[in-house]
């Protein structure tokens, strides 16, 4: 069996199991089909089946299965890279109509803190976007996006009220391959409160994100502020497997 065929089978089996768990065909506590049953179902060797099961264990969806049948631990679905980084894609996959109302788009010199976040010299040109994001026409999140001019020039030529900036960058050939996210809480300032139609000081879920090319070049530094009753983040982790989540202490002076 070729490596490509093995990979295709592994993806197919993992996708089948994730979907069955997400849609409730397998509930938490239910036993999954055995390796033998899955090899027959997918006309596969045991290798791709074991790879698929190992992936779901790492994602925290199923038990280790050592010496016993594997069972479902949780039904929180995993998401694709696109779903996580793109508000529009996330909404579409949840059968929600995304929307946006751009407040402004500008080219400006980067002040010290923004330049440091984007790893560019102070005063270098950046393109910044300030938008209100909507879910089914209801205010949900305020986003502040910043790009070095190399990538931001695509944003300047794009109608930011027409849809996803992320998708536009992809369509323009920008290689967005990795992101880092810091999640915390912050009180709504006057701009946030006005756009989200809440009192000043209302707690908001803040997601600060940086996006990188495959070669490590910084594409974006963003600050997204969600109404906490509109969005939450869930992560599964299991002992013995690395997690993409890190718990860090916060210097109160940085908030």
Short mmCIF file of C-alpha atoms in Angstrom, two decimals:
data_model
loop_
_atom_site.label_atom_id
_atom_site.label_comp_id
_atom_site.label_asym_id
_atom_site.label_seq_id
_atom_site.Cartn_x
_atom_site.Cartn_y
_atom_site.Cartn_z
CA UNK A 1 0.00 0.00 0.00
CA UNK A 2 1.44 3.40 -0.95
CA UNK A 3 2.06 6.11 1.62
CA UNK A 4 -0.47 8.39 -0.14
CA UNK A 5 -3.15 5.69 -0.05
CA UNK A 6 -2.45 5.04 3.64
CA UNK A 7 -2.78 8.75 4.38
CA UNK A 8 -6.04 8.97 2.47
CA UNK A 9 -7.50 6.05 4.39
CA UNK A 10 -6.34 7.42 7.72
CA UNK A 11 -8.00 10.79 6.96
CA UNK A 12 -11.18 9.07 5.78
CA UNK A 13 -11.45 6.93 8.91
CA UNK A 14 -10.68 9.83 11.27
CA UNK A 15 -13.25 12.03 9.48
CA UNK A 16 -15.88 9.30 9.71
CA UNK A 17 -15.35 8.86 13.45
CA UNK A 18 -15.26 12.60 14.19
CA UNK A 19 -18.49 13.13 12.27
CA UNK A 20 -20.22 10.21 13.96
CA UNK A 21 -19.21 11.57 17.39
CA UNK A 22 -20.17 15.16 16.54
CA UNK A 23 -23.59 14.14 15.19
CA UNK A 24 -24.32 11.97 18.22
CA UNK A 25 -24.20 8.56 16.56
CA UNK A 26 -21.57 7.75 19.18
CA UNK A 27 -22.26 9.39 22.56
CA UNK A 28 -19.77 9.94 25.41
CA UNK A 29 -19.33 6.54 27.07
CA UNK A 30 -20.22 4.56 23.94
CA UNK A 31 -17.78 1.97 22.63
CA UNK A 32 -16.34 2.55 19.16
CA UNK A 33 -16.10 -0.19 16.52
CA UNK A 34 -13.10 -2.45 16.97
CA UNK A 35 -10.01 -2.28 14.78
CA UNK A 36 -11.20 -5.39 12.96
CA UNK A 37 -14.62 -3.86 12.29
CA UNK A 38 -13.09 -0.64 10.96
CA UNK A 39 -10.60 -2.47 8.74
CA UNK A 40 -13.51 -4.36 7.16
CA UNK A 41 -15.65 -1.24 6.79
CA UNK A 42 -12.91 0.73 5.02
CA UNK A 43 -11.18 -2.22 3.29
CA UNK A 44 -8.04 -1.14 5.10
CA UNK A 45 -5.06 -2.59 6.88
CA UNK A 46 -4.72 -1.99 10.61
CA UNK A 47 -2.13 0.77 10.12
CA UNK A 48 -4.49 3.55 8.91
CA UNK A 49 -7.10 2.53 11.50
CA UNK A 50 -4.56 2.82 14.32
CA UNK A 51 -3.35 6.19 12.99
CA UNK A 52 -6.91 7.51 12.91
CA UNK A 53 -7.62 6.29 16.44
CA UNK A 54 -4.35 7.75 17.70
CA UNK A 55 -5.31 11.15 16.25
CA UNK A 56 -8.68 11.12 17.99
CA UNK A 57 -7.00 10.16 21.28
CA UNK A 58 -4.63 13.11 20.93
CA UNK A 59 -7.65 15.36 20.30
CA UNK A 60 -9.19 14.09 23.54
CA UNK A 61 -12.25 12.60 21.87
CA UNK A 62 -11.69 8.93 22.74
CA UNK A 63 -10.06 6.78 25.44
CA UNK A 64 -6.73 5.00 25.18
CA UNK A 65 -8.38 1.64 24.62
CA UNK A 66 -5.44 -0.29 26.10
CA UNK A 67 -6.69 -3.76 26.99
CA UNK A 68 -10.32 -2.77 26.45
CA UNK A 69 -12.64 -1.33 23.82
CA UNK A 70 -12.12 2.32 22.99
CA UNK A 71 -14.91 4.61 24.22
CA UNK A 72 -15.98 8.16 23.41
CA UNK A 73 -14.86 10.69 26.02
CA UNK A 74 -16.30 13.89 24.60
CA UNK A 75 -18.23 15.15 21.59
CA UNK A 76 -16.71 18.59 21.23
CA UNK A 77 -15.86 18.73 17.51
CA UNK A 78 -12.44 19.58 16.22
CA UNK A 79 -12.22 22.39 13.70
CA UNK A 80 -10.17 23.02 10.63
CA UNK A 81 -7.47 25.69 10.50
CA UNK A 82 -9.76 27.81 8.30
CA UNK A 83 -12.66 27.57 10.75
CA UNK A 84 -10.49 28.73 13.63
CA UNK A 85 -8.84 31.69 11.93
CA UNK A 86 -11.77 32.89 9.80
CA UNK A 87 -14.85 34.33 11.53
CA UNK A 88 -16.79 34.07 8.25
CA UNK A 89 -15.91 30.41 7.74
CA UNK A 90 -16.75 29.58 11.35
CA UNK A 91 -20.19 31.18 10.92
CA UNK A 92 -20.88 29.45 7.60
CA UNK A 93 -20.10 26.03 9.09
CA UNK A 94 -22.48 26.75 11.97
CA UNK A 95 -25.28 27.79 9.55
CA UNK A 96 -24.97 31.40 10.70
CA UNK A 97 -24.88 34.33 8.29
CA UNK A 98 -21.72 36.38 8.95
CA UNK A 99 -21.64 40.12 8.42
CA UNK A 100 -19.40 43.12 8.88
CA UNK A 101 -19.59 46.87 9.17
CA UNK A 102 -16.24 48.49 8.53
CA UNK A 103 -15.53 51.53 10.70
CA UNK A 104 -12.27 52.42 9.00
CA UNK A 105 -9.33 51.12 6.99
CA UNK A 106 -6.10 53.09 7.04
CA UNK A 107 -2.43 53.00 6.17
CA UNK A 108 -0.31 54.42 8.98
CA UNK A 109 3.14 54.21 10.58
CA UNK A 110 3.39 51.50 13.24
CA UNK A 111 3.78 52.74 16.78
CA UNK A 112 6.27 50.96 19.04
CA UNK A 113 4.00 48.25 20.51
CA UNK A 114 2.41 47.34 17.18
CA UNK A 115 5.78 47.30 15.43
CA UNK A 116 7.08 44.90 18.08
CA UNK A 117 4.05 42.64 17.66
CA UNK A 118 4.56 42.55 13.88
CA UNK A 119 8.38 42.32 14.20
CA UNK A 120 8.96 45.36 12.02
CA UNK A 121 10.88 48.61 12.70
CA UNK A 122 9.06 51.43 14.49
CA UNK A 123 7.35 53.70 11.97
CA UNK A 124 7.16 51.13 9.17
CA UNK A 125 3.87 51.34 7.25
CA UNK A 126 1.03 49.07 8.32
CA UNK A 127 -2.55 48.65 7.16
CA UNK A 128 -5.12 48.63 9.98
CA UNK A 129 -8.80 47.67 9.89
CA UNK A 130 -11.48 48.32 12.51
CA UNK A 131 -14.70 46.34 11.93
CA UNK A 132 -17.83 45.23 13.72
CA UNK A 133 -18.67 41.58 13.00
CA UNK A 134 -22.22 40.27 12.98
CA UNK A 135 -23.90 36.88 13.39
CA UNK A 136 -27.30 36.77 11.65
CA UNK A 137 -27.17 40.58 11.62
CA UNK A 138 -26.62 40.77 15.41
CA UNK A 139 -23.50 42.58 16.75
CA UNK A 140 -21.11 39.92 18.07
CA UNK A 141 -17.45 40.94 17.87
CA UNK A 142 -15.22 43.95 17.30
CA UNK A 143 -12.01 43.25 15.41
CA UNK A 144 -8.86 45.29 15.08
CA UNK A 145 -6.60 43.91 12.34
CA UNK A 146 -3.07 45.04 11.50
CA UNK A 147 -0.85 43.98 8.60
CA UNK A 148 2.62 44.93 7.39
CA UNK A 149 2.24 46.78 4.10
CA UNK A 150 3.63 43.79 2.18
CA UNK A 151 0.41 41.92 3.01
CA UNK A 152 -1.84 44.85 3.88
CA UNK A 153 -1.74 46.19 0.32
CA UNK A 154 -4.16 43.40 -0.58
CA UNK A 155 -6.52 44.65 2.13
CA UNK A 156 -6.36 48.22 0.82
CA UNK A 157 -7.57 46.98 -2.57
CA UNK A 158 -10.40 44.91 -1.02
CA UNK A 159 -13.92 45.98 -0.08
CA UNK A 160 -13.81 45.04 3.61
CA UNK A 161 -17.62 45.23 3.84
CA UNK A 162 -17.95 42.49 1.23
CA UNK A 163 -16.72 39.51 3.25
CA UNK A 164 -13.72 37.65 4.61
CA UNK A 165 -10.34 39.40 4.59
CA UNK A 166 -8.74 36.04 5.39
CA UNK A 167 -10.21 34.50 2.25
CA UNK A 168 -9.12 37.48 0.18
CA UNK A 169 -5.53 37.09 1.38
CA UNK A 170 -5.62 33.37 0.53
CA UNK A 171 -7.05 34.20 -2.90
CA UNK A 172 -4.20 36.67 -3.44
CA UNK A 173 -1.66 33.92 -2.76
CA UNK A 174 -0.69 34.84 0.80
CA UNK A 175 0.65 31.73 2.57
CA UNK A 176 -1.17 31.71 5.93
CA UNK A 177 0.02 28.48 7.55
CA UNK A 178 0.32 29.05 11.31
CA UNK A 179 -1.30 31.14 14.03
CA UNK A 180 -0.84 31.80 17.72
CA UNK A 181 -3.70 32.98 19.94
CA UNK A 182 -3.83 34.52 23.40
CA UNK A 183 -7.28 34.46 25.03
CA UNK A 184 -8.22 36.63 27.98
CA UNK A 185 -10.92 39.06 29.15
CA UNK A 186 -11.15 42.83 28.88
CA UNK A 187 -13.76 45.45 29.69
CA UNK A 188 -15.49 47.14 26.76
CA UNK A 189 -14.11 50.59 26.02
CA UNK A 190 -16.32 53.33 24.53
CA UNK A 191 -15.82 52.17 20.93
CA UNK A 192 -16.52 48.53 21.80
CA UNK A 193 -19.57 49.43 23.89
CA UNK A 194 -21.09 51.61 21.19
CA UNK A 195 -20.67 49.02 18.44
CA UNK A 196 -21.72 46.02 20.53
CA UNK A 197 -24.59 47.95 22.15
CA UNK A 198 -23.53 47.19 25.72
CA UNK A 199 -22.47 49.37 28.68
CA UNK A 200 -18.88 50.54 28.96
CA UNK A 201 -16.93 48.05 31.06
CA UNK A 202 -18.95 44.99 29.97
CA UNK A 203 -16.59 41.97 30.11
CA UNK A 204 -15.57 40.83 26.62
CA UNK A 205 -13.73 37.70 25.50
CA UNK A 206 -10.54 38.94 23.83
CA UNK A 207 -8.59 36.86 21.32
CA UNK A 208 -5.24 38.30 20.26
CA UNK A 209 -3.91 36.50 17.23
CA UNK A 210 -0.78 36.53 15.13
CA UNK A 211 -0.60 34.76 11.78
CA UNK A 212 2.54 33.56 10.00
CA UNK A 213 3.64 32.25 6.64
CA UNK A 214 5.21 28.82 6.39
CA UNK A 215 8.60 30.54 6.35
CA UNK A 216 7.82 32.37 9.61
CA UNK A 217 7.04 35.86 8.26
CA UNK A 218 4.42 37.68 10.33
CA UNK A 219 1.28 38.45 8.33
CA UNK A 220 -1.14 39.82 10.89
CA UNK A 221 -1.55 40.99 14.47
CA UNK A 222 -5.18 41.18 15.54
CA UNK A 223 -7.35 41.91 18.56
CA UNK A 224 -10.86 40.40 18.44
CA UNK A 225 -13.35 41.18 21.23
CA UNK A 226 -16.42 38.93 21.48
CA UNK A 227 -19.56 39.22 23.53
CA UNK A 228 -18.99 36.23 25.84
CA UNK A 229 -22.53 34.92 25.42
CA UNK A 230 -21.95 34.72 21.66
CA UNK A 231 -18.74 32.67 21.59
CA UNK A 232 -16.57 30.44 23.76
CA UNK A 233 -13.50 28.28 23.25
CA UNK A 234 -13.17 24.61 24.20
CA UNK A 235 -10.01 22.53 24.06
CA UNK A 236 -9.58 18.84 24.76
CA UNK A 237 -6.29 17.52 26.15
CA UNK A 238 -5.13 14.16 27.38
CA UNK A 239 -2.32 13.11 29.70
CA UNK A 240 0.83 12.12 27.83
CA UNK A 241 -0.04 14.07 24.68
CA UNK A 242 1.20 17.58 23.89
CA UNK A 243 -1.40 20.34 23.89
CA UNK A 244 -1.46 23.48 21.77
CA UNK A 245 -2.81 25.36 24.79
CA UNK A 246 -0.48 27.03 27.30
CA UNK A 247 -1.55 28.57 30.61
CA UNK A 248 0.60 31.61 31.38
CA UNK A 249 0.64 34.23 34.09
CA UNK A 250 -0.36 37.77 33.16
CA UNK A 251 1.39 40.96 34.13
CA UNK A 252 -1.47 43.21 35.19
CA UNK A 253 0.43 46.17 33.82
CA UNK A 254 0.08 44.68 30.33
CA UNK A 255 -3.72 44.71 30.38
#
